[in-house]
XYZ file of C-alpha atoms in Angstrom:
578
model
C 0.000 0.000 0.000
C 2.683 2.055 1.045
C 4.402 2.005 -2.551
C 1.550 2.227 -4.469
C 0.933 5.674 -2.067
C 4.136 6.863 -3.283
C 4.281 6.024 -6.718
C 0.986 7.647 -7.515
C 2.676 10.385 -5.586
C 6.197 10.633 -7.619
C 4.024 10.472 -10.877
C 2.066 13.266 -9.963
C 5.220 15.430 -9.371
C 6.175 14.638 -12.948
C 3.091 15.660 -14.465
C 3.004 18.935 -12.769
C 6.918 19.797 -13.682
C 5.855 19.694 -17.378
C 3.965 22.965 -17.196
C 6.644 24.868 -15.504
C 8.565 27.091 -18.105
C 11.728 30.019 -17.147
C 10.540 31.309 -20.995
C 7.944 31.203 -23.197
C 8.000 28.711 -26.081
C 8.412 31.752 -28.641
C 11.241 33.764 -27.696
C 9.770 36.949 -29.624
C 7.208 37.469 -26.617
C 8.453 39.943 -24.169
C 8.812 39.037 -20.501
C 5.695 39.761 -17.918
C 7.435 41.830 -16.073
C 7.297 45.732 -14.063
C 10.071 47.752 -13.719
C 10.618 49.907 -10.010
C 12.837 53.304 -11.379
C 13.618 54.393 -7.964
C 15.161 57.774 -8.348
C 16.898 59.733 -11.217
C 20.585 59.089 -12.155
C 22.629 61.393 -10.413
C 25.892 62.365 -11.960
C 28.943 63.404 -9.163
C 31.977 64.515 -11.161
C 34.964 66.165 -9.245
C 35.464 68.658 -11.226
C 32.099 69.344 -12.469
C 30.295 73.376 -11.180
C 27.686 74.057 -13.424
C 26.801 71.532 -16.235
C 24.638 73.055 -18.836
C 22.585 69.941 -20.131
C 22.986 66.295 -17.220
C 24.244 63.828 -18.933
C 22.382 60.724 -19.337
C 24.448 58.092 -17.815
C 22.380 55.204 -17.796
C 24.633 52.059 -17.776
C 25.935 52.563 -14.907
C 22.551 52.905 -12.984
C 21.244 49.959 -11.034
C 17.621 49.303 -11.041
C 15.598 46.803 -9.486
C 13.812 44.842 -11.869
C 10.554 42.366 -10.235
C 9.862 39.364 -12.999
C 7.286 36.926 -12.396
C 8.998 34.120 -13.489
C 8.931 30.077 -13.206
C 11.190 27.218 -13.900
C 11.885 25.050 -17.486
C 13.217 21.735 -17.214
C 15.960 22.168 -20.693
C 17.749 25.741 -22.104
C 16.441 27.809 -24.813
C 18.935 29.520 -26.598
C 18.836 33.361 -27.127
C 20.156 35.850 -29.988
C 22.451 38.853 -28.121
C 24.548 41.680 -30.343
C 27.343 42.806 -28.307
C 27.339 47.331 -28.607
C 29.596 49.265 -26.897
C 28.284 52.138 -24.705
C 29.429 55.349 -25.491
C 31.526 57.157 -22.541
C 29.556 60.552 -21.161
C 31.551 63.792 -22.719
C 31.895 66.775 -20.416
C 33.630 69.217 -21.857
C 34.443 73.085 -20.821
C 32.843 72.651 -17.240
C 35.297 71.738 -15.046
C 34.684 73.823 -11.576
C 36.793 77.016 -12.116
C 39.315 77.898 -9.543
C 38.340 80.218 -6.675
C 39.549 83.660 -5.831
C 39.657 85.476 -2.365
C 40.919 88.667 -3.850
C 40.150 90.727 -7.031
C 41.128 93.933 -7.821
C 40.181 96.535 -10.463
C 41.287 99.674 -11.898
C 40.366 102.443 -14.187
C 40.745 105.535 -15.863
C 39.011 107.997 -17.679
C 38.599 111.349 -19.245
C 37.135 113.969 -17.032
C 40.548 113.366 -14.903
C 38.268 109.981 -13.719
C 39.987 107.285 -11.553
C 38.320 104.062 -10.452
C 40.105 101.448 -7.849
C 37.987 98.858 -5.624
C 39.666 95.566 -3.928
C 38.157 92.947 -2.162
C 39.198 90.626 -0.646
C 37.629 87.550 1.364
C 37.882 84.924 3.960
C 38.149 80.663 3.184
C 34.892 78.898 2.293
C 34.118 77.788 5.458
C 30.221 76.074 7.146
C 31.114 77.914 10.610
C 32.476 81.780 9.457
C 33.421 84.034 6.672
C 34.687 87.220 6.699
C 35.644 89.607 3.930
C 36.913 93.638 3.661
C 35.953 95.960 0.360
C 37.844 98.881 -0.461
C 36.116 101.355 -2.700
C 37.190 104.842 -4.827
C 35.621 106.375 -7.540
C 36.507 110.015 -8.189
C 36.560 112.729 -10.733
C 38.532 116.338 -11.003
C 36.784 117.693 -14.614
C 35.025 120.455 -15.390
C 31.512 121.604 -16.973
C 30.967 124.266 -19.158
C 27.801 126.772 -18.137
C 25.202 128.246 -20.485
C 27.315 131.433 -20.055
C 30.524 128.943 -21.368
C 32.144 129.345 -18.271
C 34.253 126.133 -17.070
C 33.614 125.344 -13.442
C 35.274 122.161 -11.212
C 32.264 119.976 -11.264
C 34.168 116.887 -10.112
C 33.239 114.392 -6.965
C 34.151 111.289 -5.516
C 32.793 108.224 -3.536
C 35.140 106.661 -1.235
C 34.617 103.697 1.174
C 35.920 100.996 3.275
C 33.968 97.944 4.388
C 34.680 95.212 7.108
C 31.488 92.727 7.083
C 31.414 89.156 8.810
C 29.138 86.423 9.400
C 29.004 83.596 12.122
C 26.882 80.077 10.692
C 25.583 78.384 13.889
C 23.386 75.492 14.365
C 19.736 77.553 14.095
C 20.773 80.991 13.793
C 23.576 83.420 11.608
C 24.872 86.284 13.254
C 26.474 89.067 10.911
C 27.892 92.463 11.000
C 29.363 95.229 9.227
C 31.247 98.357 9.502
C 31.493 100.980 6.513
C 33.130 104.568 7.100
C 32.533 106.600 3.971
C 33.120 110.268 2.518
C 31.390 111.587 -0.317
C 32.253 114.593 -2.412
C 30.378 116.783 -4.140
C 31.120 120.919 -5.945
C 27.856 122.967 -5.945
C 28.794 124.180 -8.955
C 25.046 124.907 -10.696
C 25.634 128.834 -10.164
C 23.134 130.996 -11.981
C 25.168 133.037 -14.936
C 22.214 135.081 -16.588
C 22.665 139.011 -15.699
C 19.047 139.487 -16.053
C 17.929 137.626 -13.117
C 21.614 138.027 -10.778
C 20.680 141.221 -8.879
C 23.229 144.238 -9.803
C 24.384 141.898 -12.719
C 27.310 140.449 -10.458
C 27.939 136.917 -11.425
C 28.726 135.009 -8.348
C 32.379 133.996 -8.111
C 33.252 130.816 -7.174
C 36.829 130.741 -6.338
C 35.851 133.309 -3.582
C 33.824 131.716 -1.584
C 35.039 127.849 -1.975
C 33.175 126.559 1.420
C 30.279 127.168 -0.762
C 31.523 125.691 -3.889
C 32.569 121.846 -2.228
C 30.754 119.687 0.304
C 32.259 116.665 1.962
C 29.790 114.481 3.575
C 31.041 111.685 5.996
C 29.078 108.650 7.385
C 30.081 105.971 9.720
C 27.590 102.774 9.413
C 27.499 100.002 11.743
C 25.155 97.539 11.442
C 24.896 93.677 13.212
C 22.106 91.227 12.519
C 20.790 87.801 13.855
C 19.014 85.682 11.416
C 17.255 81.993 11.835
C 18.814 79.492 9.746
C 16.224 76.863 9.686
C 14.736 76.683 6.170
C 11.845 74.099 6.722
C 8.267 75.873 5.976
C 6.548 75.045 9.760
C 9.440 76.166 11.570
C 9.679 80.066 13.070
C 11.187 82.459 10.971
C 12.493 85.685 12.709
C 15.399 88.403 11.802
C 16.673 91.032 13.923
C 19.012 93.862 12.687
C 20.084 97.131 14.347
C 21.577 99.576 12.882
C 23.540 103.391 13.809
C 24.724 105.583 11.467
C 27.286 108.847 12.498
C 26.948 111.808 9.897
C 28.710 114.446 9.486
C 28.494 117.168 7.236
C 30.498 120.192 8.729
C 31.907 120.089 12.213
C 28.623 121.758 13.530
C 26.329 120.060 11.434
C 25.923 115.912 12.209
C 23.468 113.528 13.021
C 23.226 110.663 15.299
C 20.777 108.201 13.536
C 19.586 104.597 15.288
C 17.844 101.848 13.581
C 16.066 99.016 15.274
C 14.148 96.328 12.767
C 12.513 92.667 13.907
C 10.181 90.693 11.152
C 9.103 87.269 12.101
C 6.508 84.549 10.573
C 5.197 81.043 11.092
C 3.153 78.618 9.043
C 0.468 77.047 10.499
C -2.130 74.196 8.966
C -3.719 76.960 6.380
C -2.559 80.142 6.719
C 1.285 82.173 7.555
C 0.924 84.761 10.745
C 3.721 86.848 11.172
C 4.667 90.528 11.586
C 7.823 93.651 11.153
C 8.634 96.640 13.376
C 10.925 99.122 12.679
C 11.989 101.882 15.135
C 14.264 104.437 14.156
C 15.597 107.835 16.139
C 17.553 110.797 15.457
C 19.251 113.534 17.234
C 21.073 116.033 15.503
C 23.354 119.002 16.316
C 21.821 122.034 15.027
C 18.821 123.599 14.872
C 16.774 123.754 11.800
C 15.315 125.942 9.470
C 11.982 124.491 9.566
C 9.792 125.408 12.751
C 8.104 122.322 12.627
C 11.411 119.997 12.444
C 12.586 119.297 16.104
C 16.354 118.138 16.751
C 15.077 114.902 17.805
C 12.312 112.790 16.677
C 11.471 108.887 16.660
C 9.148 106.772 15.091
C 8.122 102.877 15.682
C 5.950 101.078 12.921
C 4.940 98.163 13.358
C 2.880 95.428 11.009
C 1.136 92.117 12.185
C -0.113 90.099 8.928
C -1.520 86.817 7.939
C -0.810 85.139 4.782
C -3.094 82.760 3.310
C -4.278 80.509 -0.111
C -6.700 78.712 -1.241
C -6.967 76.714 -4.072
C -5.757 79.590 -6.623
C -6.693 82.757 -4.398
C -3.954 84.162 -2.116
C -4.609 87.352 0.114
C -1.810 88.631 2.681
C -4.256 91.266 4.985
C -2.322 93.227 7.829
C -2.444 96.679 9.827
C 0.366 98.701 9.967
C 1.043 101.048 12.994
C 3.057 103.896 12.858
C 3.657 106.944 15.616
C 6.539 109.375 14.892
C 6.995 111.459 18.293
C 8.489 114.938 17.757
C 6.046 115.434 14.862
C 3.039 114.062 17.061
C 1.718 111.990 14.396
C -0.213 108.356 14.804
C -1.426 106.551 11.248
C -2.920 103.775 10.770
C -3.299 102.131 7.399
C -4.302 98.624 5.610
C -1.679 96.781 3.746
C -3.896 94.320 1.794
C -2.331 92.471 -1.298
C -4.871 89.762 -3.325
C -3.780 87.857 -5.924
C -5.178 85.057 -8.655
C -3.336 82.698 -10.300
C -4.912 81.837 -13.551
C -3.379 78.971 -15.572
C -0.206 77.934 -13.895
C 1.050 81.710 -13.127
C 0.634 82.118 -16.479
C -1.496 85.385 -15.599
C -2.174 86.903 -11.785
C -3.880 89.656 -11.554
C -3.490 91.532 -8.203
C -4.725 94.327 -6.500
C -2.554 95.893 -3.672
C -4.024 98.893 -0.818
C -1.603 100.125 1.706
C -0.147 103.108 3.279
C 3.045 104.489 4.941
C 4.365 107.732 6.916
C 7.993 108.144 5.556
C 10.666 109.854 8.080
C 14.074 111.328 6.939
C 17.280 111.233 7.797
C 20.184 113.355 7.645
C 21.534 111.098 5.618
C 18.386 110.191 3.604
C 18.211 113.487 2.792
C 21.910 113.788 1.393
C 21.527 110.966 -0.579
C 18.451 112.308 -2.290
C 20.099 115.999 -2.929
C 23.936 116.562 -1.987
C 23.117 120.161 -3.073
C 20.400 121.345 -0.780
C 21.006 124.794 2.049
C 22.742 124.283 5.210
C 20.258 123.521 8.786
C 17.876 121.687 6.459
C 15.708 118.618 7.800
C 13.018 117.402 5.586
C 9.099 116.909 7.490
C 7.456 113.777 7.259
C 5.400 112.531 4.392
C 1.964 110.836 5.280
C 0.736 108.331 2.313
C -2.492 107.962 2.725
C -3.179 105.505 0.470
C -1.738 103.958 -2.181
C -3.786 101.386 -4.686
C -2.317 99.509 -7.122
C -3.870 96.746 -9.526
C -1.737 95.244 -12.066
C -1.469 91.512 -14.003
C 1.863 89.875 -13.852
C 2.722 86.654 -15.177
C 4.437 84.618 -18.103
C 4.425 86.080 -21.740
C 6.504 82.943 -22.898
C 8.039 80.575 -20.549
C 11.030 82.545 -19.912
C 9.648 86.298 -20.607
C 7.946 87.146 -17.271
C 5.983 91.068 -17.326
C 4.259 92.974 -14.968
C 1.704 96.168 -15.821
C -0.120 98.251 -13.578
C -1.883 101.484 -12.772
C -1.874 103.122 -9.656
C -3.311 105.570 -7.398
C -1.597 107.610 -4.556
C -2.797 110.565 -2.300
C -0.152 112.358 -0.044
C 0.364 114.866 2.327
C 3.017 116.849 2.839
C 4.951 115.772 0.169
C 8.436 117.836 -0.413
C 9.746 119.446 -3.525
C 12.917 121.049 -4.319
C 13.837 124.314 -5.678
C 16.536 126.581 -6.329
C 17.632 128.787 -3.383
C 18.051 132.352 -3.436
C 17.736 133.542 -0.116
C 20.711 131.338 1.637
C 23.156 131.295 -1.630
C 23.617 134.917 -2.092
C 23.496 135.141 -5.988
C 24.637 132.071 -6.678
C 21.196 130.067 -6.033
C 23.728 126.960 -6.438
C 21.802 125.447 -3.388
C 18.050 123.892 -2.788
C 15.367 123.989 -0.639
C 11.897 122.956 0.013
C 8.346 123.410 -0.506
C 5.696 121.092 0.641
C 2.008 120.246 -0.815
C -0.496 117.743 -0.807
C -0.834 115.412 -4.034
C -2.558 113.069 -6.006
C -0.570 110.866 -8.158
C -1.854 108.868 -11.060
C 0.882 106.400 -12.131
C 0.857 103.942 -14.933
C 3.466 101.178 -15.828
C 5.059 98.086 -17.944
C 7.804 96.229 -16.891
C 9.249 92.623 -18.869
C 12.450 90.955 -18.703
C 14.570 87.965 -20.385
C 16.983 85.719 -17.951
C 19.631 83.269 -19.652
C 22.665 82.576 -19.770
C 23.784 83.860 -22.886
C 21.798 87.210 -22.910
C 19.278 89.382 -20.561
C 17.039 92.264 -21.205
C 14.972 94.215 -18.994
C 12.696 96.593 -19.716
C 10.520 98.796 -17.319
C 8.562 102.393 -18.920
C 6.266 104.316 -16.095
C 4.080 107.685 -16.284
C 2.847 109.362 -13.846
C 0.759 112.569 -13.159
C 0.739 114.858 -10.249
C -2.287 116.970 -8.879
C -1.307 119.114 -6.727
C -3.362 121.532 -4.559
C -1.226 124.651 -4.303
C 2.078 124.414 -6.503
C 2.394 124.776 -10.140
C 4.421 121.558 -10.804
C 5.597 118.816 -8.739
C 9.391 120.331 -9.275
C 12.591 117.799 -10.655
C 9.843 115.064 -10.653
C 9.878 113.241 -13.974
C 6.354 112.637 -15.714
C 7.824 109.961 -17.834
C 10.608 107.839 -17.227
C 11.928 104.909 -19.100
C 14.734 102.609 -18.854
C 16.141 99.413 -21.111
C 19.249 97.623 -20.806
C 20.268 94.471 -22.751
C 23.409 92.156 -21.463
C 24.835 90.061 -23.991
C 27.559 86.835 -23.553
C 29.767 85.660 -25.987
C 30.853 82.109 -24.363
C 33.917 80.207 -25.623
C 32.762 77.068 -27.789
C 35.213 74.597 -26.151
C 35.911 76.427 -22.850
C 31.869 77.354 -22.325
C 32.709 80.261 -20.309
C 32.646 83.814 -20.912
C 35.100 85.420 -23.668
C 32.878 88.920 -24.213
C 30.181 90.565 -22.297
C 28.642 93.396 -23.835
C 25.918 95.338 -22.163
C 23.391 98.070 -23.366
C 21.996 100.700 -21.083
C 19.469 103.450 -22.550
C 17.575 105.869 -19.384
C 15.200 108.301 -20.649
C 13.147 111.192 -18.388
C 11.076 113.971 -19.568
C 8.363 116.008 -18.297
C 10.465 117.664 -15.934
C 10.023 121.025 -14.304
C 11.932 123.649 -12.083
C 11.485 126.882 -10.541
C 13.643 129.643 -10.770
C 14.658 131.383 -7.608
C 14.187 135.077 -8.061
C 11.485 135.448 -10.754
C 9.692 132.418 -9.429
C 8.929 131.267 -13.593
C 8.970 127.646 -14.819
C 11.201 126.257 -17.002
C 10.804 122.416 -18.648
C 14.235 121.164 -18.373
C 15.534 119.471 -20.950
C 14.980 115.274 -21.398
C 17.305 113.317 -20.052
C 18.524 110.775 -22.468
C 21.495 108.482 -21.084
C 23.059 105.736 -23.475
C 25.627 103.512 -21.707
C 27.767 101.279 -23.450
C 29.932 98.349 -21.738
C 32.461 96.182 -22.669
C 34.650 93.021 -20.862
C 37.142 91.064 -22.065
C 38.058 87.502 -20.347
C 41.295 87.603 -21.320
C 41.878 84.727 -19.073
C 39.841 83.500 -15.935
C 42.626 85.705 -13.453
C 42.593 89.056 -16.407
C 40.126 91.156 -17.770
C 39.733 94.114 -19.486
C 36.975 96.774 -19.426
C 35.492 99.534 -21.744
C 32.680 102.080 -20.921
C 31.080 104.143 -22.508
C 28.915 106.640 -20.704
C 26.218 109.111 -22.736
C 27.665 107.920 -25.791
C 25.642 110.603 -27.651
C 26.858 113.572 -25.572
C 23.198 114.805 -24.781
C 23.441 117.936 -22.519
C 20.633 117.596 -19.879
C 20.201 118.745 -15.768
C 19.547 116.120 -12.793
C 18.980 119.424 -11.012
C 17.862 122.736 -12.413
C 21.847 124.695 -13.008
C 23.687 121.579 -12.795
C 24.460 120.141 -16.357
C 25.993 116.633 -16.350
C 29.140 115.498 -17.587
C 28.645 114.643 -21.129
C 30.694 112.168 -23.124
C 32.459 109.595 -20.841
C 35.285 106.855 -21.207
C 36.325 104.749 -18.891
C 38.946 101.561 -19.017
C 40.625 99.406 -16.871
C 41.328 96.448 -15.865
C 40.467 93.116 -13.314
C 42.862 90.840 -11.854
C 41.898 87.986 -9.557
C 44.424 86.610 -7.178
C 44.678 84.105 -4.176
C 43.178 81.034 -5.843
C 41.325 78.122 -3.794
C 40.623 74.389 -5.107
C 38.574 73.820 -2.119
């Protein structure tokens, strides 16, 4: 019984191996089978930067391959063709050497001279540390609608120490920048029929009139958070305190506190800024209503939010300015669409904002302006903006808009007569409440090879006491191409030519004694740049500034330098492999 139990049993082993196959009986049917791609192949070269294209290195990629297979008894013999696989080509990418220094130099007509080195710490994850010295100075002249040469030269000099500290959560950084500016207030009025007792005003007499040196000491520090993940607190804290000094009795000492923080939560960001700033000068001012002192905190709580396609950031901002005794508040709304992709978003924006100056604000808007001269406070009461931004092509991004502004006490310049003597080479200001209509179209092109930007704006002022809003340009326009020649083998640069056109019109100024306006000419500003990459360490440099040699005013009197040639050269130096 036993063996007849086990032969049935061996005989039905048999008959069941017959059905089991490793391949089908025609070999031109494909395998059952799924393939698992896990991830991407990922290319690590040594000496690879920036690769324009990845290569495609696929035979040296494992992937896991599941076949539902069984087993066949005898072999089956299979066709193969042996290929070889082509090695991956990398040419004219190899990671270019690094440089901790670089200096450059140039020289010009108009007695121009041009030096800035810099100079920077190791690559490091813990510190880096760096120092940037800076000079750019000219000793020409300008000839006068009376054809008068006067010294109408300047010069920007710096020095800047900045460092930063990476920790585990946070970066710390800090920076200290003395500078000296300066500028000749050479825009002297030279027609006899407005210069009382026809006495043209003599600049070699009275230099501490003709030259200003303005000197400012900035020392910043701020603390950042490091952590980059989307739920995690976000916060920066920077303070800042800037020393200026523009004769020995006239200075300013100018603090800066700002904090800006934000969190995400399940469906919405919440966050807020604040920004207090104080100021104490050393004089007293012209203006009655300017103090010596004043302060000002603003501060902004938001949330941020989307759904779907809609996104709306919705906040309050806070502001209180004490020595002016003024307390605004305004909305700061921005709402947004995005309509196929990003393709187009239209938005619609509503804030507002009560704008303190400096000392040094005000400098750096007009070097020329009278002696004891603070500027007051400007309240915006509201500004609305609705635009469409988005994609024109895939790489042409654009942005157009119109807008609508009202503020108060907004500040004008215009020549001086009463502080200058004759000369009226000085400014002061007048202040009026405004509407502004403003209008605007901005693209742009990004690649490697070549850039273009593009941004046109009009706007119209409605004011309710002054005849123009003075030196403010109605129309302004501005277009500037970059182009780069790139070595075929070598891929990097070999030539970099760049295009800059400016353009301003609509412009008006007063003149001091007969009060009359006059349209100042349109500014029209052609720039022409070239570099040569002699070598990766060398290169050379060619500018051309207004290349057509168009005679027009920044401010009313002062007539700009016209044709302008610059050249020099750029050598890097202390090379890492690291």
């Amino acid at each position: 019984m036993k063996k007849l139990l086990f032969s049935i049993f061996f005989l039905y082993l048999n008959i069941v191996s017959i059905s089991l196959f490793a391949q089908e009986d025609s070999i031109s049917r494909e395998l059952n089978k799924s393939i698992r791609v896990l991830s991407e192949p990922v290319v690590q070269l040594s000496d690879v930067v920036r690769l324009n294209e990845r290569p495609q290195t696929h035979d040296t990629l494992t992937i896991p391959v599941d076949i539902r297979y069984v087993i066949h008894t005898k072999p089956v013999a299979t066709t193969y063709e042996i290929k070889t696989l082509k090695a991956v080509n990398v040419t004219g990418d190899k990671l270019q050497e690094l440089y901790r220094g670089q200096l450059s130099l140039g020289f010009g007509n108009y007695a121009k001279s041009f030096a800035n080195l810099r100079f920077m710490s190791e690559r490091s994850r813990r510190q880096q540390a760096g120092i940037d010295i800076y000079h750019y100075a000219s000793a020409g002249k300008v000839k006068l609608e009376s054809n008068q040469k006067v010294p109408a030269g300047y010069s920007t000099n710096y020095i800047s120490a900045h460092g930063k500290l990476f920790k585990d959560k946070i970066v710390l950084s800090g920076s200290i920048t003395p500078h000296l500016e300066t500028v000749h207030m050479y825009g002297i009025e030279t027609d006899s029929l407005i210069v009382p007792n026809n006495e043209i005003y003599d600049t070699t007499i009275a230099k501490k009139d003709s030259q200003r040196r303005i000197f400012s000491l900035t020392t910043q520090g701020m603390i950042s958070s490091r952590d980059t993940k989307a739920e995690q607190y976000k916060h920066m804290q920077k303070i800042l305190h800037d020393f200026t000094l523009i004769t020995p009795k006239l200075y300013e000492n100018h603090i800066a506190l700002a904090s800006e923080g934000s969190k995400k939560l399940e469906k919405m960001t919440v966050g807020y800024t604040s920004n207090f700033r104080w100021s104490s000068i050393s004089f007293n001012p012209l203006d009655s209503v300017c103090s010596q002192n004043f302060s000002q905190l603003t501060l902004l709580p938001f949330i941020t939010t989307s759904l779907e396609n809609w996104n709306l950031h919705a906040g309050i901002k806070l502001s209180n300015v004490w020595g002016f005794k003024q307390f605004k508040a305004y909305p700061d709304i921005i709402f947004s669409y995005n309509y196929n992709n990003h393709a187009l978003v239209p938005y619609l924006q509503y804030k507002g904002n009560l704008e303190t100056y400096s000392l040094k604000d005000m400098y750096a808007e007009n070097p020329y302006c009278i002696d004891s001269l603070m500027l007051q406070p400007t309240n915006f009461a509201s500004i609305f903006k609705f635009g469409i931004q988005g994609k024109i092509a895939q790489n042409i991004p654009f942005n157009t808009f119109i807008g609508f502004s009202k503020a108060e006490n907004m500040h004008f310049w215009i020549n001086d007569a009463l502080f200058t003597d004759t000369a009226q080479n000085k400014f002061n200001v007048v202040y009026d409440n405004t509407s502004i209509f403003t209008t605007g179209f901005e693209t742009g092109i990004q690649q490697k090879a070549f850039s273009m930007n593009l941004r046109f704006q009009y706007s119209n002022y409605s004011l309710d006491s002054l005849q123009r809003a003075w030196h403010k340009p109605g129309l302004e326009g501005k277009y500037s191409i970059r182009y780069n020649i790139i070595h075929p083998r070598t891929n990097k640069n070999k030539l970099i030519l760049r295009a800059d056109v400016f353009y301003e019109d609509m412009r008006y100024a007063q003149q001091a004694f007969t009060q009359n306006e006059i349209k100042l000419a349109p500014l029209f500003d052609c720039n022409l740049g070239v570099e040569y990459y002699y070598s990766s360490v060398l290169i050379a440099f060619l500018d051309f500034n207004n290349l057509t040699a168009t005679r027009y005013e920044r401010f009313y009197q002062y007539p700009v330098q016209r044709f302008q040639i610059m050249f020099g050269i750029t050598y890097s130096f202390s090379g890492l492999r690291k």
